[in-house]
Each structure stands twice: as C-alpha cells, then as structure tokens.
Short mmCIF file of C-alpha atoms in Angstrom, two decimals:
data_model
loop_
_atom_site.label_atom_id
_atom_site.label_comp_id
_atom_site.label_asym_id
_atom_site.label_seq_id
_atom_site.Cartn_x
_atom_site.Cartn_y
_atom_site.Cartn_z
CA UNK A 1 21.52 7.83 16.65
CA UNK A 2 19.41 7.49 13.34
CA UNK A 3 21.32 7.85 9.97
CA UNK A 4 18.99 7.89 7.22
CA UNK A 5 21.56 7.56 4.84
CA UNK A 6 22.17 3.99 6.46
CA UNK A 7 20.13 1.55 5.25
CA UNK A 8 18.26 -1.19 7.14
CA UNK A 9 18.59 -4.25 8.19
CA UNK A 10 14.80 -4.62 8.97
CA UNK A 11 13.73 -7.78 6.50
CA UNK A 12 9.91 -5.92 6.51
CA UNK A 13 11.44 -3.09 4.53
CA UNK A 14 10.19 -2.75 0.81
CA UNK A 15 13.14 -1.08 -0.88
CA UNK A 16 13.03 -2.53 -4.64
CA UNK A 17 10.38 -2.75 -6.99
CA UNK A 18 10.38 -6.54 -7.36
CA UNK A 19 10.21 -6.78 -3.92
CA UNK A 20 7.05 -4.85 -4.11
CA UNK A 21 5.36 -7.38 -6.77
CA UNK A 22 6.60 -10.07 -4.46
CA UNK A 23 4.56 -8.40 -1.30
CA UNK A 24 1.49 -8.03 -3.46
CA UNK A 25 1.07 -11.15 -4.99
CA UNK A 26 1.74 -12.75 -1.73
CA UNK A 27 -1.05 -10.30 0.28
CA UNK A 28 -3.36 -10.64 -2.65
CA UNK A 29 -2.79 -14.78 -2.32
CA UNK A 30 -3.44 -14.91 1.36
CA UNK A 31 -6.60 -13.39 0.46
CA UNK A 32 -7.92 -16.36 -1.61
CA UNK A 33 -7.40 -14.45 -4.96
CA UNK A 34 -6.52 -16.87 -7.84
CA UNK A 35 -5.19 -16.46 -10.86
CA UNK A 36 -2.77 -13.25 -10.29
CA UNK A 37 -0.76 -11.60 -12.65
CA UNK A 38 1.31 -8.24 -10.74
CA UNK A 39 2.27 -5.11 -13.45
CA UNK A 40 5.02 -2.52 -12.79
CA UNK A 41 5.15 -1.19 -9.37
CA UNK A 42 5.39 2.48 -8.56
CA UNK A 43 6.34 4.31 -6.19
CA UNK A 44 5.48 7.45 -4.24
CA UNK A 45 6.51 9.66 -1.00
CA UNK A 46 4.88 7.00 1.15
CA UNK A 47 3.91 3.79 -0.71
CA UNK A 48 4.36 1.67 -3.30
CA UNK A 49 1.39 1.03 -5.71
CA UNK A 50 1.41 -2.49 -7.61
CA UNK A 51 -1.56 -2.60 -9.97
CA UNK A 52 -2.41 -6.45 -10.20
CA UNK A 53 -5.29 -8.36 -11.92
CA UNK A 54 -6.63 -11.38 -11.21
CA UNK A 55 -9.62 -13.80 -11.96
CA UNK A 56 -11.84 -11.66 -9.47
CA UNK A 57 -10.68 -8.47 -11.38
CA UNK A 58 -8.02 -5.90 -10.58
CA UNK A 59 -6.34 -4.72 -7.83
CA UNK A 60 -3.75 -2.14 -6.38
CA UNK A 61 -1.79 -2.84 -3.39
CA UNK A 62 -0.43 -0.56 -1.68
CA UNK A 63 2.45 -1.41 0.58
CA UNK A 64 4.03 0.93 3.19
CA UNK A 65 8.02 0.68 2.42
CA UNK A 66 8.98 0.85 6.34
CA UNK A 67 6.89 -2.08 7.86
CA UNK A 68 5.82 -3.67 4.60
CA UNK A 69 2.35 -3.70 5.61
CA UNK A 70 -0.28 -4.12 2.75
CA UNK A 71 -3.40 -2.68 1.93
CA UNK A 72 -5.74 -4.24 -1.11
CA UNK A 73 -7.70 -1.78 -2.88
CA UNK A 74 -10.48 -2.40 -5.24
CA UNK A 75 -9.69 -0.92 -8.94
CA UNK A 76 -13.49 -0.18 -10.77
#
C-alpha cells in the first residue's frame, strides 16, 4: 500500500529547494551552458521552476519533483 504521508526513499525525488538549484545547474551544464548563476526556485502543483542565467542568456528549468526529470526552457 501507498502512504503519501510517507516520504521516499527514491534519490530522483526533488523535495527541497536547493535541491532544485542543484538539478538545474547540473541539466543546464550537461547542456554546454557556461557561466551559470541559478536564482530562487519555486514551486508549483507539479514542478519546480528555477530561473537561471547564464552567458547564453536566461533560462527556467523546470524539474518534475517525482522523477527529477528536467526540462530547459528559453526565457525572451
């Protein structure tokens, strides 16, 4: 049985904001950006949102808090 009140153990999980920064410097990294500098992360139903900027310009990354997948999104 499932208790969501019990957290988990699952190491992909994203459960604290400076884990968050940690994710999206690291996903912004492997993608050959230089230079980056993460700012607060937030967080909503489904995602955390870390704005970042780097030499290339800026960023948000969202990150999905169950599998701690990433997705990089162009800021204009």
């Amino acid at each position: 049985m499932f208790d969501r009140l019990t957290p988990s153990r699952d190491p992909d999980r994203v459960t604290e904001s400076e884990s968050a920064a940690v994710v999206a410097y690291d996903a912004l990294d492997d993608a050959g950006c230089e230079s980056i500098v993460t700012a607060t992360p937030r967080r909503t139903r489904g995602t955390w949102i870390v704005p970042a900027e780097t030499r290339a310009g800026a960023w948000n990354v969202h990150i999905d808090p169950r599998t701690g997948s990433t997705r990089i999104v162009r800021v204009d």
